Amino acid sequence: MSKYENDIVKILLESNTSVSGQKIAEHLNISRTAVWKAIDRLKDRGYKIESISNKGYLLVALPKQWDSHLLSSILERSSLFNKGYIFEELKSTQDEAEKIALSESQPFIVISEKQTDGRGRFKRHWSSQPNTGLWMSIVLQPDISLQKLTTFNLFIALALAKTVGSYHTDVKIKWPNDIYLNEKKLSGFLTEIKGSQDNITQIICGIGVNLNTQRTDFPNELESTATSLHIETGNNIDRYEFLERLILNVEKYYYLFLTGTFSEIKDEYESYTLIFDRILKYTEGSRVIIGQAESLNDDGTLNVKSAEGDMHRFISADIEL
Ligand code: BT5
């Protein structure tokens, strides 16, 4: 997008009413024809801008596609992320984030409209249809030990749960890395790291959230297990608004993670958990336990009491509901 288009979007976004072409032209020190041409290009990019006679231009709707200008304007208000990268199609935002990180030393975000090879944990496939959700990797450069990192997922899960909770009150965290609504998976994330035992230098956290996905958009195998905010609320979700709320929560909980311990957010975290008070199947590697989650430890591990009465500690597990 040219500089003028960026500036015009900014002017229209900041104004609740229409803005005259003359005013925009004067503000940017360009001709009215240049304004009119830039408005046309913005319309081509999916911005819905009405021209109201004698009044000027009114921004009625944002483009359906992720748009780099809008991401920049969200990030301008962020105290953590400096830069955002938007792609129409990627294999996985995780791989692209890793590449960009080679030359980027500040926290940043990568979003793709579509992923052809989006992945979950253990290289499982993550369904990432275009225009429906948020497929994003956030890259952070902490200076922490591996031991400290064990609680990172708990903080991110809480940031996600709080964000989803601002749309639907029944949100639950399925430890360690899923967000559920009505017993169905709405969101999952995975955390990949770089560094050594004593010094984790990079976290690439990939977050997938189904926002406007319709039931028929999901592949057959996910139809009964996955859901979206649209399905659960009946509303069309403004993806930019969701993103902005999520970024604010990620910032808040990331700072708490860096400066505090899990015990400080434990009560809040536990108020969202889905798995307590139920007998479930826990699988971690070759270990399979049928039992009941009893408590979370301060390092983020989970204590599960088996049907035979003995206690098992899980670092991360697949849990069948
Ligand atoms: C996760 O793994 O839940 C982590 C998903 C992370 C996806 C994001 S998208 C942006 C970034 N770039 C990537 O390439 N990945 C990240 P896991 O706990 O292993 O769960 C994977 C399982 O979730 C799959 O085996 C399916 O059963 C289910 N699944 C796949 N796609 C789904 C979807 N869109 N909604 C709900 N469930 C899904």
XYZ file of C-alpha atoms and ligand atoms in Angstrom:
359
model
C 0.000 0.000 0.000
C 1.361 3.447 -0.842
C 2.072 5.942 1.887
C -0.992 8.010 0.923
C -3.295 5.024 1.143
C -1.915 4.261 4.612
C -2.430 7.877 5.676
C -5.950 8.023 4.256
C -6.954 4.840 6.093
C -5.571 6.352 9.272
C -7.536 9.589 8.773
C -10.771 7.710 8.014
C -10.286 5.299 10.925
C -9.745 8.155 13.356
C -12.834 10.002 12.196
C -16.283 8.786 13.199
C -17.915 10.859 10.460
C -17.186 11.532 6.810
C -14.084 13.489 5.856
C -14.023 15.740 2.806
C -11.617 15.074 -0.071
C -10.429 18.655 0.274
C -9.531 18.178 3.925
C -7.635 14.946 3.206
C -5.826 16.593 0.253
C -4.768 19.560 2.407
C -3.692 17.343 5.275
C -1.479 15.210 3.030
C -0.453 18.051 0.761
C -1.620 16.219 -2.368
C -4.240 16.971 -5.033
C -7.896 15.970 -4.716
C -7.396 13.734 -7.756
C -4.611 11.899 -5.925
C -6.978 11.409 -2.961
C -9.719 10.114 -5.216
C -7.322 7.678 -6.941
C -6.003 6.399 -3.612
C -9.600 5.904 -2.374
C -10.300 3.832 -5.510
C -7.256 1.669 -4.856
C -8.389 1.152 -1.253
C -11.826 0.079 -2.497
C -10.089 -2.458 -4.757
C -8.344 -3.817 -1.672
C -11.692 -4.438 0.010
C -12.183 -1.253 2.040
C -15.830 -0.197 1.854
C -15.723 3.594 1.535
C -18.856 5.589 0.719
C -18.667 8.928 -1.062
C -21.355 11.143 0.411
C -22.146 14.198 -1.687
C -21.091 17.506 -0.112
C -19.676 15.649 2.876
C -16.834 13.439 1.723
C -15.609 9.941 2.367
C -16.893 7.603 5.044
C -15.194 4.312 5.976
C -18.071 1.839 6.301
C -16.287 -1.516 6.519
C -12.795 -2.894 6.713
C -11.495 -5.399 4.176
C -12.290 -9.046 4.813
C -8.714 -10.023 4.143
C -6.007 -9.326 6.692
C -4.499 -6.008 5.753
C -0.999 -4.865 6.630
C -2.026 -1.283 7.339
C -4.661 -2.314 9.835
C -2.225 -4.647 11.544
C 0.286 -1.780 11.792
C -2.298 0.490 13.354
C -3.117 -2.184 15.958
C 0.593 -2.671 16.657
C 1.116 1.080 17.060
C -0.810 0.692 20.307
C 1.232 -2.327 21.395
C 4.027 -1.964 23.908
C 5.455 -5.385 23.028
C 5.267 -5.993 19.293
C 6.930 -3.618 16.867
C 6.248 -5.265 13.585
C 3.670 -7.427 11.887
C 3.890 -9.398 8.663
C 0.825 -10.432 6.664
C 0.830 -13.163 4.028
C -1.930 -14.426 1.790
C -0.689 -17.987 1.862
C 2.051 -19.781 3.732
C 2.813 -23.383 4.483
C 2.964 -22.448 8.150
C 3.367 -19.133 9.966
C 5.781 -20.956 12.280
C 8.302 -21.592 9.497
C 8.018 -18.055 8.135
C 8.421 -16.590 11.630
C 11.563 -18.655 12.117
C 12.988 -17.298 8.861
C 12.152 -13.663 9.653
C 13.595 -14.067 13.140
C 17.044 -14.568 11.623
C 17.169 -10.849 10.918
C 14.709 -9.468 13.486
C 15.741 -8.914 17.066
C 12.489 -7.410 18.419
C 9.179 -9.199 19.106
C 6.984 -9.497 16.017
C 3.904 -11.170 14.601
C 3.287 -13.207 11.452
C -0.268 -13.771 10.186
C -1.357 -15.717 7.132
C -4.802 -15.731 5.536
C -4.340 -19.379 4.677
C -1.900 -22.109 5.671
C -1.347 -25.076 3.390
C 0.584 -27.041 5.990
C -0.421 -25.540 9.329
C 0.730 -27.753 12.145
C -0.190 -28.638 15.672
C 1.961 -30.365 18.232
C 3.861 -33.477 17.128
C 3.463 -32.361 13.484
C -0.297 -32.966 13.539
C -2.238 -31.093 10.871
C -3.948 -27.808 11.745
C -6.888 -26.934 9.478
C -6.460 -23.296 8.397
C -9.126 -22.188 5.902
C -8.792 -18.680 4.404
C -10.863 -15.761 5.747
C -12.203 -17.721 8.677
C -9.778 -17.562 11.536
C -6.603 -16.220 13.005
C -3.471 -18.166 12.078
C -0.637 -16.336 13.758
C 2.851 -16.823 15.135
C 4.227 -14.509 17.763
C 7.965 -14.278 18.212
C 9.420 -13.268 21.558
C 13.051 -12.902 22.595
C 13.237 -13.528 26.320
C 16.367 -14.292 28.256
C 15.140 -17.070 30.507
C 16.004 -20.614 31.536
C 14.251 -23.720 30.274
C 12.956 -24.223 33.796
C 11.198 -20.848 33.706
C 9.744 -21.619 30.292
C 7.664 -24.516 31.651
C 4.910 -22.130 32.714
C 4.819 -20.066 29.509
C 1.933 -22.079 28.028
C -0.207 -21.466 31.114
C 0.115 -17.700 30.704
C -0.631 -17.846 26.975
C -3.626 -20.116 27.572
C -4.961 -17.576 30.043
C -4.420 -14.704 27.587
C -6.420 -16.657 25.007
C -9.143 -17.646 27.464
C -9.579 -14.032 28.610
C -9.858 -12.884 24.999
C -12.386 -15.560 24.030
C -14.163 -14.876 27.324
C -14.908 -11.341 26.159
C -17.144 -12.949 23.496
C -18.491 -16.038 25.275
C -18.604 -16.762 28.989
C -18.339 -20.570 28.777
C -14.727 -20.574 27.603
C -12.522 -23.293 29.093
C -8.821 -24.126 28.999
C -8.009 -27.728 28.230
C -4.542 -28.020 29.735
C -1.973 -27.616 28.353
C -2.663 -25.833 25.066
C -6.294 -25.865 23.932
C -9.216 -23.499 24.317
C -12.670 -25.054 24.304
C -16.231 -23.822 23.997
C -19.112 -26.211 24.629
C -16.726 -29.176 24.843
C -15.357 -28.428 21.368
C -11.973 -27.132 20.315
C -11.964 -23.474 19.355
C -8.269 -22.780 19.503
C -4.918 -24.440 19.972
C -1.380 -23.206 20.243
C 2.105 -24.634 20.175
C 5.360 -23.278 21.504
C 8.667 -23.811 19.750
C 11.929 -22.532 21.196
C 15.537 -21.758 20.381
C 18.469 -21.569 22.759
C 20.078 -23.675 25.429
C 18.991 -25.158 28.764
C 20.103 -22.014 30.641
C 19.255 -19.467 28.037
C 16.104 -19.606 25.934
C 16.584 -16.831 23.408
C 13.548 -17.220 21.208
C 9.966 -18.376 21.600
C 7.855 -18.901 18.490
C 4.310 -19.427 19.665
C 1.826 -20.426 16.967
C -1.800 -19.648 17.744
C -4.799 -20.837 15.750
C -8.325 -19.587 16.550
C -11.480 -20.451 14.593
C -13.398 -17.190 14.367
C -15.895 -17.039 11.489
C -15.644 -20.695 10.463
C -18.996 -22.213 9.514
C -19.666 -25.832 10.445
C -19.380 -26.858 6.777
C -15.925 -25.227 6.494
C -14.378 -27.834 8.778
C -13.031 -31.018 7.222
C -15.242 -34.050 8.009
C -12.969 -35.388 10.712
C -13.280 -32.135 12.726
C -17.004 -31.546 12.294
C -17.954 -32.993 15.667
C -14.876 -31.903 17.637
C -14.141 -28.340 16.446
C -16.068 -25.124 16.783
C -15.723 -21.414 16.049
C -16.717 -18.199 17.809
C -19.239 -17.599 15.023
C -20.873 -21.005 15.564
C -21.053 -20.506 19.320
C -22.212 -16.874 19.417
C -24.183 -16.628 16.157
C -22.299 -13.404 15.414
C -19.813 -12.440 12.748
C -16.601 -11.766 14.547
C -14.537 -8.719 13.618
C -11.132 -10.358 13.246
C -9.263 -7.103 13.851
C -11.073 -6.519 17.103
C -10.321 -10.072 18.219
C -6.672 -9.653 17.270
C -6.382 -6.373 19.137
C -7.902 -7.839 22.287
C -5.645 -10.898 22.028
C -2.503 -8.819 21.577
C -3.367 -6.761 24.673
C -3.904 -9.924 26.711
C -0.743 -11.585 25.379
C 1.211 -8.470 26.397
C -0.302 -8.440 29.858
C 0.240 -12.135 30.573
C 3.670 -12.240 28.954
C 4.878 -9.497 31.314
C 3.354 -11.366 34.250
C 5.144 -14.500 33.027
C 8.506 -12.688 32.841
C 8.183 -10.940 36.171
C 6.193 -13.377 38.301
C 5.357 -17.006 38.896
C 2.447 -19.250 37.977
C 1.162 -19.117 41.566
C 0.130 -15.493 40.921
C -2.307 -16.470 38.177
C -3.138 -19.974 39.406
C -6.585 -19.134 40.818
C -7.549 -17.279 37.682
C -6.226 -20.107 35.485
C -8.051 -22.765 37.499
C -11.336 -20.899 37.135
C -11.176 -21.794 33.431
C -10.072 -25.412 33.553
C -12.057 -28.043 31.718
C -10.410 -31.201 32.963
C -10.764 -31.236 36.760
C -13.370 -33.455 38.479
C -13.606 -35.829 35.524
C -12.168 -39.247 34.771
C -10.259 -38.917 31.527
C -7.575 -40.661 29.491
C -4.112 -39.049 29.628
C -1.438 -40.018 27.089
C 2.143 -38.771 27.226
C 4.523 -40.693 24.971
C 3.996 -44.360 25.785
C 2.371 -43.631 29.168
C -1.422 -43.968 29.233
C -3.307 -43.259 32.436
C -7.037 -43.255 33.094
C -7.609 -40.945 35.984
C -8.673 -37.654 37.455
C -6.685 -34.397 37.385
C -6.203 -33.274 40.983
C -4.042 -30.172 40.865
C -1.528 -28.072 38.976
C 1.984 -27.601 40.333
C 3.788 -24.267 40.368
C 5.930 -25.389 37.426
C 2.788 -25.961 35.342
C 2.835 -29.756 35.507
C -0.391 -31.625 36.235
C -1.057 -34.189 38.973
C -3.404 -36.972 37.922
C -4.737 -39.676 40.256
C -5.185 -42.978 38.428
C -8.146 -45.291 38.911
C -5.813 -47.466 41.086
C -5.142 -44.502 43.360
C -1.534 -43.651 42.471
C -0.390 -40.172 41.469
C 1.139 -39.291 38.093
C 2.759 -36.025 37.070
C 2.361 -34.886 33.459
C 4.461 -32.235 31.731
C 2.183 -32.206 28.698
C -0.373 -34.782 27.622
C -3.060 -35.565 25.140
C -6.323 -35.736 26.995
C -9.381 -37.464 25.561
C -12.653 -35.905 26.600
C -2.621 -27.499 18.480
O -1.981 -28.698 18.325
O -3.747 -27.354 18.867
C -1.783 -26.302 18.054
C -2.354 -25.634 16.832
C -1.544 -24.429 16.426
C -1.967 -23.860 15.110
C -1.269 -22.567 14.804
S -1.968 -21.744 13.456
C -0.672 -20.625 13.387
C 0.594 -21.408 13.703
N 1.187 -21.942 12.496
C 1.138 -23.285 12.483
O 1.574 -24.010 11.554
N 0.569 -23.719 13.609
C 0.214 -22.652 14.501
P -2.542 -30.078 18.858
O -2.834 -29.993 20.328
O -1.539 -31.073 18.419
O -3.904 -30.284 18.117
C -3.965 -30.668 16.773
C -5.300 -31.360 16.590
O -6.359 -30.383 16.627
C -5.445 -32.037 15.230
O -4.933 -33.353 15.267
C -6.970 -32.029 15.029
O -7.576 -33.084 15.732
C -7.395 -30.733 15.725
N -7.557 -29.612 14.767
C -6.895 -29.358 13.614
N -7.287 -28.210 13.069
C -8.240 -27.707 13.881
C -9.037 -26.529 13.866
N -8.935 -25.588 12.922
N -9.925 -26.353 14.881
C -10.048 -27.252 15.876
N -9.321 -28.385 15.945
C -8.419 -28.600 14.974
